[in-house]
Short mmCIF file of C-alpha atoms in Angstrom, two decimals:
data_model
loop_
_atom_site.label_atom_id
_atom_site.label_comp_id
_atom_site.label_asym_id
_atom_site.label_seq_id
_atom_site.Cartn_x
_atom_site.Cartn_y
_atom_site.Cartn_z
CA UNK A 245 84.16 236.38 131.20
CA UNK A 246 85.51 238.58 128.15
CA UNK A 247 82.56 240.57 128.38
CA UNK A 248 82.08 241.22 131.95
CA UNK A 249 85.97 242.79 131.62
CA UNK A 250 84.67 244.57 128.77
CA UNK A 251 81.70 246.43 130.63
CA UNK A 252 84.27 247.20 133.58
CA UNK A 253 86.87 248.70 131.03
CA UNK A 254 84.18 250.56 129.53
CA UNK A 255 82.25 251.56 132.84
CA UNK A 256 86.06 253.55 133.74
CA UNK A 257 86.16 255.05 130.33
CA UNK A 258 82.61 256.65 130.44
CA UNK A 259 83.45 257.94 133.83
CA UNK A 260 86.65 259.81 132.36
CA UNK A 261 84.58 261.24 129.67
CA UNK A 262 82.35 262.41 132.02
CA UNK A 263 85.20 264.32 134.21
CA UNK A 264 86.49 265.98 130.92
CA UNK A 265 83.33 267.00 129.88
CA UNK A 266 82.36 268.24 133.26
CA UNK A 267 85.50 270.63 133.11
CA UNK A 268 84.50 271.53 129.22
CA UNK A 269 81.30 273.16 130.98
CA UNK A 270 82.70 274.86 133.62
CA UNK A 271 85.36 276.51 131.15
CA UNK A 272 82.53 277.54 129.08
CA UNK A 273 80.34 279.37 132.33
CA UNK A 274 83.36 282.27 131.64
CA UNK A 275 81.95 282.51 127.91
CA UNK A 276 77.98 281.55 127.90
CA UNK A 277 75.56 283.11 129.76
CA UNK A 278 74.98 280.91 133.21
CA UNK A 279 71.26 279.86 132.09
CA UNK A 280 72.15 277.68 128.92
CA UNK A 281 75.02 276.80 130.78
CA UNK A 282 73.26 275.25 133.56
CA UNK A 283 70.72 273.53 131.04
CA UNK A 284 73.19 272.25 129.43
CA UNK A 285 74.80 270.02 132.23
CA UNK A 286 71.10 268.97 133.36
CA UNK A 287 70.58 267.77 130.13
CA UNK A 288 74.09 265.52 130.10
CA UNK A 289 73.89 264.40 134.05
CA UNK A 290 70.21 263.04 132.82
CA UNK A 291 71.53 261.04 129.65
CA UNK A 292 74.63 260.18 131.18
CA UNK A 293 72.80 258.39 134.14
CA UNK A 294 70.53 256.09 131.54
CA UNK A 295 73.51 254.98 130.49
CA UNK A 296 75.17 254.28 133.91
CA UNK A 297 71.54 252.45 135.15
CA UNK A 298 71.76 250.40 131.58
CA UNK A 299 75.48 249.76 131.87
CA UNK A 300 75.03 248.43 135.03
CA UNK A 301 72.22 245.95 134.42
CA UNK A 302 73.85 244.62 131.41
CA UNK A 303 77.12 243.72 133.78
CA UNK A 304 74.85 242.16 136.69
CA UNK A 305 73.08 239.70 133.85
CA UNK A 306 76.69 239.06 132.00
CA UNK A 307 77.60 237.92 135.47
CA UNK A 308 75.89 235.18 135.78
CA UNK A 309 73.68 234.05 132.81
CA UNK A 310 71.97 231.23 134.21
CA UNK A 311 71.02 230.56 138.20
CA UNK A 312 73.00 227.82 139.87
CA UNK A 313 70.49 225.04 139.88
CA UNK A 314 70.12 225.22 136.14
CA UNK A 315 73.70 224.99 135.38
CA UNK A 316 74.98 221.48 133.81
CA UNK A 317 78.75 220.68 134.38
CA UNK A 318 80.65 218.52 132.41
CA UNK A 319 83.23 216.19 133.52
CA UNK A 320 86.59 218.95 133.20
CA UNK A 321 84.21 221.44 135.26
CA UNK A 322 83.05 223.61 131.96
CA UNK A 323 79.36 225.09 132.55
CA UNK A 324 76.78 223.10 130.08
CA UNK A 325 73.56 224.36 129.18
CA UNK A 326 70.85 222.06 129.66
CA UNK A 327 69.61 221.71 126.62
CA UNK A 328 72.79 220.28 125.61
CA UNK A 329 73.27 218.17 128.56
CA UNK A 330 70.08 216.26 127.93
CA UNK A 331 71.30 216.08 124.23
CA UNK A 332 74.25 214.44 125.50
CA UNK A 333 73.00 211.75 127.81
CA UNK A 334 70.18 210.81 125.11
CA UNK A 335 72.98 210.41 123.17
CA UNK A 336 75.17 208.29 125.37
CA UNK A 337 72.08 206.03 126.22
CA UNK A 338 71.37 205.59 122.46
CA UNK A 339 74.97 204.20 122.24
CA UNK A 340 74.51 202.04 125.63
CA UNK A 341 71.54 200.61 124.24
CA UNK A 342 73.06 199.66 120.70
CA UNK A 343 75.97 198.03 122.78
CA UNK A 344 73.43 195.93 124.50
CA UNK A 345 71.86 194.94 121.25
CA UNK A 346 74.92 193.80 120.12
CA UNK A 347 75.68 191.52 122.69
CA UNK A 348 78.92 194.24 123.95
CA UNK A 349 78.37 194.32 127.65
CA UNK A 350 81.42 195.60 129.01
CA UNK A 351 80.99 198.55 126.35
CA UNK A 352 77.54 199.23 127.32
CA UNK A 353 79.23 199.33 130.73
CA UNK A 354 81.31 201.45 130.41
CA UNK A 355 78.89 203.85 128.86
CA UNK A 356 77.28 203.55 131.84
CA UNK A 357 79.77 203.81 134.07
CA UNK A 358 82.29 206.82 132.87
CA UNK A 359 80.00 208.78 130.98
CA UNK A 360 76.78 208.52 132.51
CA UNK A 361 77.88 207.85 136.09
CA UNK A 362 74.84 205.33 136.50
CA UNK A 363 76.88 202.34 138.56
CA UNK A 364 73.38 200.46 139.18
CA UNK A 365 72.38 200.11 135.34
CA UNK A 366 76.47 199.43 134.68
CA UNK A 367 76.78 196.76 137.46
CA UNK A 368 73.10 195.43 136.23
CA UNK A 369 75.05 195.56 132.42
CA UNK A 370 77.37 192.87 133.53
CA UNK A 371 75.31 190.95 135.23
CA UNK A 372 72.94 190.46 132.57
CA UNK A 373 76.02 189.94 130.17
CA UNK A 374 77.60 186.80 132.47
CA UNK A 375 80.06 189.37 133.61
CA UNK A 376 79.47 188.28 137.38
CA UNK A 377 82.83 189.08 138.56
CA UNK A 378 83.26 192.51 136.70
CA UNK A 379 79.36 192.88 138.13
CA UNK A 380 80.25 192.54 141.79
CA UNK A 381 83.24 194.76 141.86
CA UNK A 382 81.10 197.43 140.67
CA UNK A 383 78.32 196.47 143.40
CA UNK A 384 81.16 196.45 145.75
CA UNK A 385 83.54 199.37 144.94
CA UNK A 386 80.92 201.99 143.39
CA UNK A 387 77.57 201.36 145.24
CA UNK A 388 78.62 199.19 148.36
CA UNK A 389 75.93 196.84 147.69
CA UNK A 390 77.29 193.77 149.59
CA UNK A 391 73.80 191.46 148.57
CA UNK A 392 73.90 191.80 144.85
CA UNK A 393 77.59 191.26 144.68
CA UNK A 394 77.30 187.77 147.03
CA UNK A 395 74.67 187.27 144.74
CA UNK A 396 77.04 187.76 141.25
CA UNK A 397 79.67 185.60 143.17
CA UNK A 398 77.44 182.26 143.32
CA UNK A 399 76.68 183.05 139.88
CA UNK A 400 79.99 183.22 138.98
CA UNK A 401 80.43 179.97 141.61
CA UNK A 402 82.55 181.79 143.22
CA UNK A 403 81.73 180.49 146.75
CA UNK A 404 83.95 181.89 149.16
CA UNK A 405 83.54 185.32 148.14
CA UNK A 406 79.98 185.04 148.51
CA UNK A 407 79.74 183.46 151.77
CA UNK A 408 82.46 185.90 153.40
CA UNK A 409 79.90 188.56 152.41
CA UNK A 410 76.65 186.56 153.49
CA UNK A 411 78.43 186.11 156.72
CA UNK A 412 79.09 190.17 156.90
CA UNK A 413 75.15 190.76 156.23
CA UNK A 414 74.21 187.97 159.20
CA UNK A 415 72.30 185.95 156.26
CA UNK A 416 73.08 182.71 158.30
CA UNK A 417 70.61 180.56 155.97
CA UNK A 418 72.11 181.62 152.65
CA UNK A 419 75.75 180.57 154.81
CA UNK A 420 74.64 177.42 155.28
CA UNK A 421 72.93 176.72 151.53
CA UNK A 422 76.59 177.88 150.50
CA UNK A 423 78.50 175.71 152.49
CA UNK A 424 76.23 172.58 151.40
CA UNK A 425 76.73 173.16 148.28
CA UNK A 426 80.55 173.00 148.55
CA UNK A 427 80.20 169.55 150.19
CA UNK A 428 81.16 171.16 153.79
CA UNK A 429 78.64 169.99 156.14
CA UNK A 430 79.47 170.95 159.08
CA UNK A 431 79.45 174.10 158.72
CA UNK A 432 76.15 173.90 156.89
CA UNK A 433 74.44 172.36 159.88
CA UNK A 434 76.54 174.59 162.19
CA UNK A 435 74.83 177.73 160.42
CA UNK A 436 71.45 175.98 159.89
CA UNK A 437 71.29 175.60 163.76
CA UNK A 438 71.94 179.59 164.14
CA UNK A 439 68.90 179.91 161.80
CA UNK A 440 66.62 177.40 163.81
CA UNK A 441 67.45 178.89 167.31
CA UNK A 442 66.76 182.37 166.06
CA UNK A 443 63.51 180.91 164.95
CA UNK A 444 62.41 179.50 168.23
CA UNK A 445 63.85 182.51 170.13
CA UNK A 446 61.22 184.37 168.12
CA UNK A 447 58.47 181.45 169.26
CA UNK A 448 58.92 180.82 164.96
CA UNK A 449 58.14 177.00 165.16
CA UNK A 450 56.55 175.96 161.65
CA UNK A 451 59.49 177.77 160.12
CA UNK A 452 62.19 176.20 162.61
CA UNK A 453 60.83 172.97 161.18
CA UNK A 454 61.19 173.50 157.69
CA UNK A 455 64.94 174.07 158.19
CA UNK A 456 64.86 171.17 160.13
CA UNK A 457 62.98 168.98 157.49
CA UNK A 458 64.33 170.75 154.26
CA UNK A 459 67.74 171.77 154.92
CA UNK A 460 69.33 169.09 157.30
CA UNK A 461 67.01 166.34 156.72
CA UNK A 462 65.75 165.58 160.61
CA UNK A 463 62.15 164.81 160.18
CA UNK A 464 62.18 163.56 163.90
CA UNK A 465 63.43 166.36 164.85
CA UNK A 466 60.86 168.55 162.34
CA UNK A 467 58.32 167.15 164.55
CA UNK A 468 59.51 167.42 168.03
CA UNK A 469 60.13 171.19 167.06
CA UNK A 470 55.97 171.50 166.12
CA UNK A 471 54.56 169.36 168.51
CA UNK A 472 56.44 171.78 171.29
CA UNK A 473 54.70 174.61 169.65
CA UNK A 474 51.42 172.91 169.87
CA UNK A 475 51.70 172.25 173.88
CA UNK A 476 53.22 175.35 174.35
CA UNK A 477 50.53 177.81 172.61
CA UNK A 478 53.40 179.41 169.73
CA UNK A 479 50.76 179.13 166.84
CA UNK A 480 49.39 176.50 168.14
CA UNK A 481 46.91 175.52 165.08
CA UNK A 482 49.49 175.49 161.91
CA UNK A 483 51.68 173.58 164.50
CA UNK A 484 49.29 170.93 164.43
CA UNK A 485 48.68 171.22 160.59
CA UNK A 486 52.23 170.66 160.12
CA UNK A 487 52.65 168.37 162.37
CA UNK A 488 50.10 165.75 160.66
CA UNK A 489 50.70 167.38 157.10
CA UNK A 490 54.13 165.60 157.65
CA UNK A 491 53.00 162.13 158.72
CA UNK A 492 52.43 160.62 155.31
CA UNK A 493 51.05 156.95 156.19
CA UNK A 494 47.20 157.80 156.47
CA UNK A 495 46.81 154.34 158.94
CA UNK A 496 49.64 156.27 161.54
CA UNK A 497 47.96 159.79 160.65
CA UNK A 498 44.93 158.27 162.69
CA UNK A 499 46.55 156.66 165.17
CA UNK A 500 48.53 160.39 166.24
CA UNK A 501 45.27 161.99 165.84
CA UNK A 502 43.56 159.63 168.14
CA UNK A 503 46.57 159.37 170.08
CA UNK A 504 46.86 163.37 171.01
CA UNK A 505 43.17 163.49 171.47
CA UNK A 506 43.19 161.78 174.12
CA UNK A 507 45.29 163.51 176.51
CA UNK A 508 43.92 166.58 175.37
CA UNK A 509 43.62 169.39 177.75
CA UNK A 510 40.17 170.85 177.95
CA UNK A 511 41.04 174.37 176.53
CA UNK A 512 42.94 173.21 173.58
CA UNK A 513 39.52 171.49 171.82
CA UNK A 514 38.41 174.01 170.07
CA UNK A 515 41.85 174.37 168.60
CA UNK A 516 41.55 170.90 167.93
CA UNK A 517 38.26 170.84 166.34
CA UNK A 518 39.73 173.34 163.70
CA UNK A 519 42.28 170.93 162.71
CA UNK A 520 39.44 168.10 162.23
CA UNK A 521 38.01 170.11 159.99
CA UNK A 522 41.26 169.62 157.42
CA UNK A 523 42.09 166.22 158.37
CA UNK A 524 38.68 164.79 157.68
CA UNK A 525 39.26 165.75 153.91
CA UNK A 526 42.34 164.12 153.67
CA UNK A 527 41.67 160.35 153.30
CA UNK A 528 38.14 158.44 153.25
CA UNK A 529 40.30 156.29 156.30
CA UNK A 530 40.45 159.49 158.16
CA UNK A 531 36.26 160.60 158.66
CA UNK A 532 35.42 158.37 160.89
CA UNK A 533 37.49 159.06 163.32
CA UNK A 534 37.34 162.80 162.98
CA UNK A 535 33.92 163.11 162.77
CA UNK A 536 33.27 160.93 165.92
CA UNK A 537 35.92 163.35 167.76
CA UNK A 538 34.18 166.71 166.36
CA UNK A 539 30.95 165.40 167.83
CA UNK A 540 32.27 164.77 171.33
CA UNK A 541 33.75 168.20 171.09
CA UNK A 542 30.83 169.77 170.18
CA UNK A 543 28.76 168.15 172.31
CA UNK A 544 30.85 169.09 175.18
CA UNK A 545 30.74 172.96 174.36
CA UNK A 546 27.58 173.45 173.05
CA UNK A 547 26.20 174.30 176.44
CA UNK A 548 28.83 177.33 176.77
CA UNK A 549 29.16 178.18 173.07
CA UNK A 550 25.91 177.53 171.25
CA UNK A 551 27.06 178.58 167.79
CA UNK A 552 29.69 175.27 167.74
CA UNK A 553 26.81 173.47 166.14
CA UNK A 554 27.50 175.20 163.27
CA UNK A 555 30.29 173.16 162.61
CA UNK A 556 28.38 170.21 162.16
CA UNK A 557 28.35 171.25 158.72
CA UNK A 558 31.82 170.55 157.99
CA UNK A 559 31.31 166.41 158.74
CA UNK A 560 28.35 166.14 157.30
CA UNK A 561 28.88 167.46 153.61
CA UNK A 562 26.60 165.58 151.93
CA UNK A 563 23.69 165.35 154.74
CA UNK A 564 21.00 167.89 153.38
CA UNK A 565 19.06 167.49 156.96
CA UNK A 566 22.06 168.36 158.97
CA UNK A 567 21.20 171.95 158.51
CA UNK A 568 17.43 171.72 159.22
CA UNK A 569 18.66 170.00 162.09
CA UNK A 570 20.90 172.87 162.94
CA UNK A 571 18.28 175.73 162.69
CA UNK A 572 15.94 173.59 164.46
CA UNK A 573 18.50 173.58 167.39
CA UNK A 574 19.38 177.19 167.08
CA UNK A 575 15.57 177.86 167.56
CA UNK A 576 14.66 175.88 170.00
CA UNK A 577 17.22 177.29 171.78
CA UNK A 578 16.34 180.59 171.31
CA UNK A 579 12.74 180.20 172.38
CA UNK A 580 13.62 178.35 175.61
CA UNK A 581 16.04 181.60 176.81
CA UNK A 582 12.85 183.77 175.67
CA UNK A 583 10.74 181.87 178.03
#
């Protein structure tokens, strides 16, 4: 600044040298001969405008020194070059990092905070330190992170907090987890119901059931909610899985798989062979009966779907022939549509 004011005082002064010398050489046109006269004020107009073209360059670069996207500010407004900046924040990490070390959080924090204006790391700070109230107001206040500060709250078992903001981010699950774990359940099961009918408005039946099962402890109902999306074509095969994955008595298991067999529409057996497949591996108890269903499946499609007899395979795991028996099908069948 004191040198741009400098160049304009001088820039006025060089000018008024130039008038008076201008009027020196006229006076002297009445006393010289006109020829060295008139060289004479070439000679200065030519050395007095290289130092007009250089005065004026030197004011345009005092100006401004550095363009605006390399220009560091501090926190009173001052200009900082950058080199210095970066020496400064290495600097303020370095002592962020020793408060760490030394188990002094909220300093560390505050490093973070005031003099590096990095809220995330300074909320994370806290956090890490058991600060979990300090932690949220900085999630809250400085980065409006409403998820990581319901998340400090519970840590700091601060329930109410948390589930006022759980309830502001539609996180109806988490709502209800917080409310059991107070010992209100009403409102648990209240807010575990929003969950399950979003789930089957969605056609989301396996995961309808798991709230179900998990949450409010209704196996009955667990099951009503998979068995629906097995009639009713909503994922139809991990419906089933589910559905027997939860009946734990292998002598019942049978029974339902016998049972739902046989009212089984015709366009659902191939669905139901699939399932078979895992339920025959469950329980020696449990081959039998699959295995005699999975041939009466097969042997009803194999007419319209020839490559069923591939899955043969999957009953028969130790039967070496099987296979032979398989290709010898597949062949046959093959040369009869070739004659």
């Amino acid at each position: 600044m004191r040198k741009t004011k400098f160049l304009e005082k001088f820039l006025v002064a060089f000018f008024v040298l130039v008038a008076f010398k201008i009027i020196a050489m006229i006076a002297q046109w009445s006393q010289e001969a006109m020829q060295d006269a008139l060289a004479s004020v070439f000679k200065f107009i030519f050395f007095a405008c290289i130092a007009v073209v250089i005065i004026i360059l030197l004011q345009s670069k005092e100006k401004d020194p550095l363009p605006p996207a390399q220009k560091k500010y501090g926190d009173n407004g001052v200009p900082l070059d950058s080199s210095l900046f970066d020496r400064l924040k290495s600097m303020y990490e370095d002592i962020a990092e020793k408060h760490i070390q030394n188990n002094e959080y909220k300093k560390a924090a505050v490093v973070y905070m005031n003099l590096l204006k990095d809220y995330y790391r300074a909320a994370k700070t806290l956090e890490n330190g058991g600060f979990y109230n300090e932690a949220a107001a900085v999630y809250l206040k400085k980065l409006s992170n409403k998820a990581d500060a319901a998340n400090c709250y519970v840590l700091a078992k601060q329930y109410d907090k948390a589930i006022t903001l759980y309830k502001e981010l539609q996180q109806k699950e988490k709502v209800g987890d917080l409310y059991k774990v107070i010992d209100d359940m009403g409102n648990a099961f209240l807010f575990y119901q929003m969950v399950i009918d979003d789930y089957l408005m969605s056609y989301q039946m396996v995961k309808a059931s798991l709230i179900y099962r998990n949450k409010m402890d209704m196996p009955a109902e667990a099951q009503k909610v998979l068995f629906r999306g097995w009639e009713e074509n909503h994922d139809p095969l991990n419906c089933l899985q589910q559905y027997f994955a939860n009946i734990a008595d292998v002598k019942k298991l049978g029974q339902e798989i016998q049972q739902i067999y046989s009212r089984m529409p015709s366009d659902k057996k191939i669905i139901y062979l699939e399932a078979m497949k895992q339920e025959f591996k469950k329980a020696p108890e449990l081959r039998i009966p699959t295995r005699n269903i999975a041939y009466e499946i097969i042997a009803e499609k194999v007419v319209t779907r020839s490559e069923i007899v591939n899955e043969l395979k999957h009953f028969n795991p130790d039967d070496e022939v099987i296979l032979k028996d398989i290709s010898r099908y597949k062949t046959g069948r093959n040369k009869m549509f070739r004659n």
